[in-house]
Short mmCIF file of C-alpha atoms and ligand atoms in Angstrom, two decimals:
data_model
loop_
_atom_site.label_atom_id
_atom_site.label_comp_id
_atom_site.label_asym_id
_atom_site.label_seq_id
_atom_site.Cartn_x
_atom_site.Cartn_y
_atom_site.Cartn_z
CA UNK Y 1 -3.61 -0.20 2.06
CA UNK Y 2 -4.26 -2.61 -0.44
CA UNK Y 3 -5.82 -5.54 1.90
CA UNK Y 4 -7.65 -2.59 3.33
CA UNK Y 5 -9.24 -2.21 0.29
CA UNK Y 6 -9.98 -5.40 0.09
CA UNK Y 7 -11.39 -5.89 3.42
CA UNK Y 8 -13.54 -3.00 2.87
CA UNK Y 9 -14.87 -4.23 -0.79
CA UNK Y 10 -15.59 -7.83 1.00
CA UNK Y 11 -17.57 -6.75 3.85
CA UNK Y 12 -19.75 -4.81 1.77
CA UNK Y 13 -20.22 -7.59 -1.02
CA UNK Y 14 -20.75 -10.25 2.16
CA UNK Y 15 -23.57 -7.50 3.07
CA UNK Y 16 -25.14 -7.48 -0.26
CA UNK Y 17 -25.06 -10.78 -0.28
CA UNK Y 18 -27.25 -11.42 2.95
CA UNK Y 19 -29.81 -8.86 2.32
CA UNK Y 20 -32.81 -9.73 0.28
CA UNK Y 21 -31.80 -8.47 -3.32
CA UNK Y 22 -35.09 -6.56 -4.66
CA UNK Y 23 -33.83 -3.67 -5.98
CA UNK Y 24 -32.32 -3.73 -9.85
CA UNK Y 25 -28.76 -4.99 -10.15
CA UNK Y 26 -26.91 -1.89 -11.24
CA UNK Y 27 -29.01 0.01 -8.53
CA UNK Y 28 -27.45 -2.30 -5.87
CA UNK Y 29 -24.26 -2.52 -7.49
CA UNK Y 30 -24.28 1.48 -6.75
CA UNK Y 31 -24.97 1.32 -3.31
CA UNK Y 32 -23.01 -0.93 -2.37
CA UNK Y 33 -20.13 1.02 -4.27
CA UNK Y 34 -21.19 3.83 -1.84
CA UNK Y 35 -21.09 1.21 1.14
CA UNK Y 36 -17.36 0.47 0.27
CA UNK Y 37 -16.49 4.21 0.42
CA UNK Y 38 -18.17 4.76 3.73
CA UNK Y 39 -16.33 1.72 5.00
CA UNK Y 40 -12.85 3.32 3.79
CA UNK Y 41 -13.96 6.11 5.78
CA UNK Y 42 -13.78 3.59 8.99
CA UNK Y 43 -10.50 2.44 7.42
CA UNK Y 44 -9.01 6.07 7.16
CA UNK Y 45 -9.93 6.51 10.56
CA UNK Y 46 -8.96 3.11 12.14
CA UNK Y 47 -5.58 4.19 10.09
CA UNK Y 48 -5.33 7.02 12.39
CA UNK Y 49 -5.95 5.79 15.58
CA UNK Y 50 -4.86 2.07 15.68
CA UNK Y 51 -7.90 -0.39 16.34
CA UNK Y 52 -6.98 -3.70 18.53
CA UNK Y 53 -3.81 -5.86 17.17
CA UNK Y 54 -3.25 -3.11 14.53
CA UNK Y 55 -1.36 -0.09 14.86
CA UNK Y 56 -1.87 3.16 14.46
CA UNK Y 57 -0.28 3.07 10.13
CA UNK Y 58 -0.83 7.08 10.04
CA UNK Y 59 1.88 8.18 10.65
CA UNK Y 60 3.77 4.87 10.97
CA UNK Y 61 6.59 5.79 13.51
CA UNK Y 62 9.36 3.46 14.27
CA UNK Y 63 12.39 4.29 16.68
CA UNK Y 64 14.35 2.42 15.27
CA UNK Y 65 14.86 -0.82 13.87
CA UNK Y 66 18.32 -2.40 12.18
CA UNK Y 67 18.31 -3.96 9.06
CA UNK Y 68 20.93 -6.35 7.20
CA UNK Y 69 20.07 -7.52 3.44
CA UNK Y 70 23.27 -8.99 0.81
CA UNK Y 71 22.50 -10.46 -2.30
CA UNK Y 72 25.67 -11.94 -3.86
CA UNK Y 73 28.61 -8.99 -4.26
CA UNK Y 74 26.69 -6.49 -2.46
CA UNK Y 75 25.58 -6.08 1.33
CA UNK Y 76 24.32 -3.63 3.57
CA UNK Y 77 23.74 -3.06 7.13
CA UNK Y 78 22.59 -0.10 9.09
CA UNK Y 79 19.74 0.96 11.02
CA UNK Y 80 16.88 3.64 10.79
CA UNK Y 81 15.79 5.89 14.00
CA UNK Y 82 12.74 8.17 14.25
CA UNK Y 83 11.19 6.40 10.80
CA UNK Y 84 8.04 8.17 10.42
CA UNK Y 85 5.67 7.94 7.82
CA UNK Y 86 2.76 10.12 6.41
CA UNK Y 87 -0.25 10.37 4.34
CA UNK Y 88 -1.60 6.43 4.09
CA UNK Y 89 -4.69 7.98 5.46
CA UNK Y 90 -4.32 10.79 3.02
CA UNK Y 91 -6.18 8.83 0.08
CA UNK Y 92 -9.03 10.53 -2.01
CA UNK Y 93 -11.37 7.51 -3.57
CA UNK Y 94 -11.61 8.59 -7.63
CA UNK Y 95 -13.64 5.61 -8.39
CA UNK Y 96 -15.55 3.06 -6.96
CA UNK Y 97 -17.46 0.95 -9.00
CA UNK Y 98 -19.14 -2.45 -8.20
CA UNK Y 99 -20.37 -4.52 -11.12
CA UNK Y 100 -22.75 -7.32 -9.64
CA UNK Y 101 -23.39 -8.64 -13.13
CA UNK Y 102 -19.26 -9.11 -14.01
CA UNK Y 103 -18.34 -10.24 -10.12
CA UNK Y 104 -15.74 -7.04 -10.19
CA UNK Y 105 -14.81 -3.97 -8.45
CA UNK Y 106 -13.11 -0.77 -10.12
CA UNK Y 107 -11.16 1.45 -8.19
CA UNK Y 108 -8.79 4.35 -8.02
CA UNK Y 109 -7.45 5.70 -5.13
CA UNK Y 110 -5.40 8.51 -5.32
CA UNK Y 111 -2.72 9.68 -2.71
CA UNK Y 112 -1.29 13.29 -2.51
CA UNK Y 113 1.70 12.59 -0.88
CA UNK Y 114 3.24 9.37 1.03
CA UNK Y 115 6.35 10.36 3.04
CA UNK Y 116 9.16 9.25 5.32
CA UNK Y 117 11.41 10.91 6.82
CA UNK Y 118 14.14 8.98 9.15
CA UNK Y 119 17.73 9.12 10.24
CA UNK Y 120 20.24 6.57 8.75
CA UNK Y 121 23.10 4.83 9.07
CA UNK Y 122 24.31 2.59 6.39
CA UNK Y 123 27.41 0.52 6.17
CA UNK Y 124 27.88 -0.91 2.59
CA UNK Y 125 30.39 -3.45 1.74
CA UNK Y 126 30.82 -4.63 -2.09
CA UNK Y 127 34.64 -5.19 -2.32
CA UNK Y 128 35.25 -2.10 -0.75
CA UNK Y 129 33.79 -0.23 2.31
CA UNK Y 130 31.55 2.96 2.39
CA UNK Y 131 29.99 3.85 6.08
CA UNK Y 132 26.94 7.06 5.73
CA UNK Y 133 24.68 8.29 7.96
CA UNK Y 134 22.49 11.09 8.31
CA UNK Y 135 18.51 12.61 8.04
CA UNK Y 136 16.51 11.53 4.95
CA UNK Y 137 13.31 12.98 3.36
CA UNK Y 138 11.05 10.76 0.67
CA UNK Y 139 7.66 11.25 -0.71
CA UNK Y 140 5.72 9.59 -3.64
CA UNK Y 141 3.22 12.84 -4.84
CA UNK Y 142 0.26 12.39 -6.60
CA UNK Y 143 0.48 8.77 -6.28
CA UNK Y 144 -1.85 6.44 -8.01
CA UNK Y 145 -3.75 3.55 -7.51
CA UNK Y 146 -5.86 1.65 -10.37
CA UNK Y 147 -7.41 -1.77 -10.14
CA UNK Y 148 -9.57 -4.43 -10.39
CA UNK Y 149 -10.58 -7.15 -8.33
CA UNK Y 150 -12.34 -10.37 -9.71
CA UNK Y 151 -14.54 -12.67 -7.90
CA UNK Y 152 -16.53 -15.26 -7.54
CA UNK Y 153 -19.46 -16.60 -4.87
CA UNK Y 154 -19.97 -20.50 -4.38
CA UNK Y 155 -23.38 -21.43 -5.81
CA UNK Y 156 -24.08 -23.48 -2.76
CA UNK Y 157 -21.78 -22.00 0.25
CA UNK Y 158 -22.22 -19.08 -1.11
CA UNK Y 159 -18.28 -18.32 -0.13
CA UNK Y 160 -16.85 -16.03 -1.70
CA UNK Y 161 -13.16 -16.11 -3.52
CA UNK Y 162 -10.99 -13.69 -5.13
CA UNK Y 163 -10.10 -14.75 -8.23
CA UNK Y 164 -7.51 -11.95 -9.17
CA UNK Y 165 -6.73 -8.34 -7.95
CA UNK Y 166 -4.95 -6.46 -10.22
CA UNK Y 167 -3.76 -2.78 -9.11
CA UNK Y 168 -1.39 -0.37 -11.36
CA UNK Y 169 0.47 2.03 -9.20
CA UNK Y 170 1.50 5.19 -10.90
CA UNK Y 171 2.91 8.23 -8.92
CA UNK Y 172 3.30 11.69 -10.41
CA UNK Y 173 6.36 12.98 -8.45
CA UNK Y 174 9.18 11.38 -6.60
CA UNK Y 175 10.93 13.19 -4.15
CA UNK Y 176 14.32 12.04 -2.96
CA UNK Y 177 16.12 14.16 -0.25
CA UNK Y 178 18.76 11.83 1.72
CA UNK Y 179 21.59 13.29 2.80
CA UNK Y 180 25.36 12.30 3.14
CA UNK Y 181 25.24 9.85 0.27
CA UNK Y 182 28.35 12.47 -1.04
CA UNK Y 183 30.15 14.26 0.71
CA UNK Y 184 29.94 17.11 -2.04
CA UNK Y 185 26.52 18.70 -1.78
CA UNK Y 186 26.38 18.74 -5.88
CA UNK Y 187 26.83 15.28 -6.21
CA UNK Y 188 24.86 14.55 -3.27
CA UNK Y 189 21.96 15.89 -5.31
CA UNK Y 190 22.64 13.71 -8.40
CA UNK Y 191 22.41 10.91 -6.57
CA UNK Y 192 19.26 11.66 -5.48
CA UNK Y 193 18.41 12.46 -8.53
CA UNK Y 194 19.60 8.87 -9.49
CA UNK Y 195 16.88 7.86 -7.04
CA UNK Y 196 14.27 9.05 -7.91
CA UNK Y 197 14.30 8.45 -11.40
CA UNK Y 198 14.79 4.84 -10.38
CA UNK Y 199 11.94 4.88 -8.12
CA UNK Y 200 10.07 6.25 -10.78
CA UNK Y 201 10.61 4.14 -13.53
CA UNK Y 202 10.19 1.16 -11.06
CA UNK Y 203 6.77 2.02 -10.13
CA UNK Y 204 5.17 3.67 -13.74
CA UNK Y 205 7.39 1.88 -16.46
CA UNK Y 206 7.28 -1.74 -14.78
CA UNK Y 207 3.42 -1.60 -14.11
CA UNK Y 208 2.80 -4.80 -15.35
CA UNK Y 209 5.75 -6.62 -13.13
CA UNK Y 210 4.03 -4.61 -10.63
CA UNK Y 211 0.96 -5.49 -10.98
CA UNK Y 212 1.26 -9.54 -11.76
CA UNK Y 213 3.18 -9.07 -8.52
CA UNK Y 214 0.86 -7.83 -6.15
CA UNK Y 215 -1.39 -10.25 -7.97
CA UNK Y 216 0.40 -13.53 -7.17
CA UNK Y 217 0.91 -12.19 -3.75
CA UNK Y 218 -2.41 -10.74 -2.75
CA UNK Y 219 -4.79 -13.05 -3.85
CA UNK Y 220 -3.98 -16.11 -2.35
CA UNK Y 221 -3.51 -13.94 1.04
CA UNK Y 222 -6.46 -12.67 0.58
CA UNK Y 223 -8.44 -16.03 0.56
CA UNK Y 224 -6.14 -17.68 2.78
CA UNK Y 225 -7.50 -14.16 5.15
CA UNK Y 226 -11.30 -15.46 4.42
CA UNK Y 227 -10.60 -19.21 4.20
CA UNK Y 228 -13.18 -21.19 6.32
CA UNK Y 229 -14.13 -17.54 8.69
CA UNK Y 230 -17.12 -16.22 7.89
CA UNK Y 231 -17.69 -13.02 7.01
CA UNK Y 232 -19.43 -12.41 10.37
CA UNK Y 233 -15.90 -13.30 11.61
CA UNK Y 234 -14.11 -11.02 9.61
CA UNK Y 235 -16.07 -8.41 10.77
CA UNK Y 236 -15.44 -9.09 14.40
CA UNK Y 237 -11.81 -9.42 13.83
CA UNK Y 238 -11.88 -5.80 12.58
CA UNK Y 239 -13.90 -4.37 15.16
CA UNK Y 240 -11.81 -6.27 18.11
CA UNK Y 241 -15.02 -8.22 18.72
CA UNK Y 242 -12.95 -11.51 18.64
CA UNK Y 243 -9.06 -12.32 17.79
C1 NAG P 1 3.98 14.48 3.93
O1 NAG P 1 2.71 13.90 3.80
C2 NAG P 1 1.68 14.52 4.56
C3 NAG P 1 0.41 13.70 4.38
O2 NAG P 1 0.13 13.51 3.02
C4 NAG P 1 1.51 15.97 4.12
O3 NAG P 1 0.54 16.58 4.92
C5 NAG P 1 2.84 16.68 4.24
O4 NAG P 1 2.71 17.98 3.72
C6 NAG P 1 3.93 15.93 3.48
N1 NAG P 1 5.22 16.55 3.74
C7 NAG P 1 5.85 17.25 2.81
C8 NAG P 1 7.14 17.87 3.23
O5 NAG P 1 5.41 17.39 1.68
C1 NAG P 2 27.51 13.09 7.36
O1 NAG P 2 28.65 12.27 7.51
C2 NAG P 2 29.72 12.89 8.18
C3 NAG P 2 30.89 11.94 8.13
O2 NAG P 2 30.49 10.62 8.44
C4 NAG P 2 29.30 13.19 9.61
O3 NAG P 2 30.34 13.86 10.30
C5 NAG P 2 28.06 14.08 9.57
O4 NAG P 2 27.57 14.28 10.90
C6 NAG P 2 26.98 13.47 8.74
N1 NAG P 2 25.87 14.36 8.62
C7 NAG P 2 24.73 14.16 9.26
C8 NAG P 2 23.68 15.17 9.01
O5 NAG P 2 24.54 13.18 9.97
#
């Protein structure tokens, strides 16, 4: 979702940028805002139907696909079946806000709810043995995205690069439904509870880890993702025009 904000916000800018600029700055800077949310429009629907190399991301449906992680004491093995997630395409744009003058973009996207739901089987060893399996059910409601992205345009090439994207997730309401992680239907529900107050407090409380995060990892992508392509390029990447 992220890149695909990103993708979205640099095709319009690389627009902008080619058409002869005679209207006032903050004028422009508002239509191409309203450019960006007409081209996550495309995105929602290009989400929903798959476009070329990329798949269809709403729902995102897996059949099934092992996994295997340890780190030190702890390891885990296990696979998912029928993974299917919802609502990516579900976003609502709160702001959009291009400020020619400051080379930034505001934004907040908000999503009502991002589920999965999947069947699991989990075999975790840590000095002792404990094999579960079963159906789970997890949503992030009311979930929040806030950011900025920074950039600049080469006086000469006229390239542009992203000089820093900064996004705070929040989410309102974690849902955590997974069963057989007790045997005892009480418990079972604590643990979930367990969950989702760790998901929680990972996603509002560490907004800052988050967010430097997604920083360190997204920007350089991101101009790696434009390097020496044009935007002209870009755009027929997106639209299957080229590969
Ligand atoms: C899962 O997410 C989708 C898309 O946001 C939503 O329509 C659906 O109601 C959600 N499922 C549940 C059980 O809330
Ligand atoms: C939960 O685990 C028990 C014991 O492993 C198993 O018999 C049962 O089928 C599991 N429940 C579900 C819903 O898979």
């Amino acid at each position: 979702m992220k890149s695909f904000v990103l993708i979205a916000v640099l095709l319009a800018l690389g627009h902008c940028q080619a058409a002869e600029v005679a209207e006032p700055v903050a004028v422009e800077g508002r239509s191409i805002s309203s450019t960006i949310v007409d081209l996550l429009e495309v995105v929602r629907v290009l989400m929903e139907t798959g476009y070329g190399p990329m798949p269809k991301v709403a729902p995102l449906e897996m059949k099934h696909r092992p996994f295997k992680f340890s780190t030190g004491e702890f390891s885990a093995s296990g696979e998912i079946n029928d993974f299917v997630m919802e609502g990516l395409n579900g976003f609502e744009v709160i702001i959009m806000e291009v400020d020619l003058i400051r080379s930034r973009v505001d934004f907040e996207l908000n999503f009502g709810s991002i589920n999965i739901t999947t069947q699991y089987e989990v075999d975790v060893g840590s000095g002792y043995r404990m094999k579960r399996s079963g159906g789970a059910y997890m949503a992030l409601e009311d979930f929040n995205l806030k950011g900025r992205i920074s950039y600049s345009l080469g006086v000469i090439s006229k390239q542009m690069k992203i000089k820093s994207f900064l996004v705070n997730p929040t989410v309102g309401n974690v849902a955590s439904e997974i069963e057989n992680l007790s045997k005892y239907r009480i418990f079972n529900r604590k643990l979930n509870e367990v969950v989702e107050e760790f998901i929680t407090l990972t996603i509002n409380d560490n907004t800052d880890f988050v967010s430097n995060y997604l920083n360190e990892l997204v920007t350089p992508l991101c101009n790696d993702l434009i390097g020496d392509r044009s935007l002209s390029d870009i755009i027929g990447i997106i639209t299957g025009a080229k590969n």
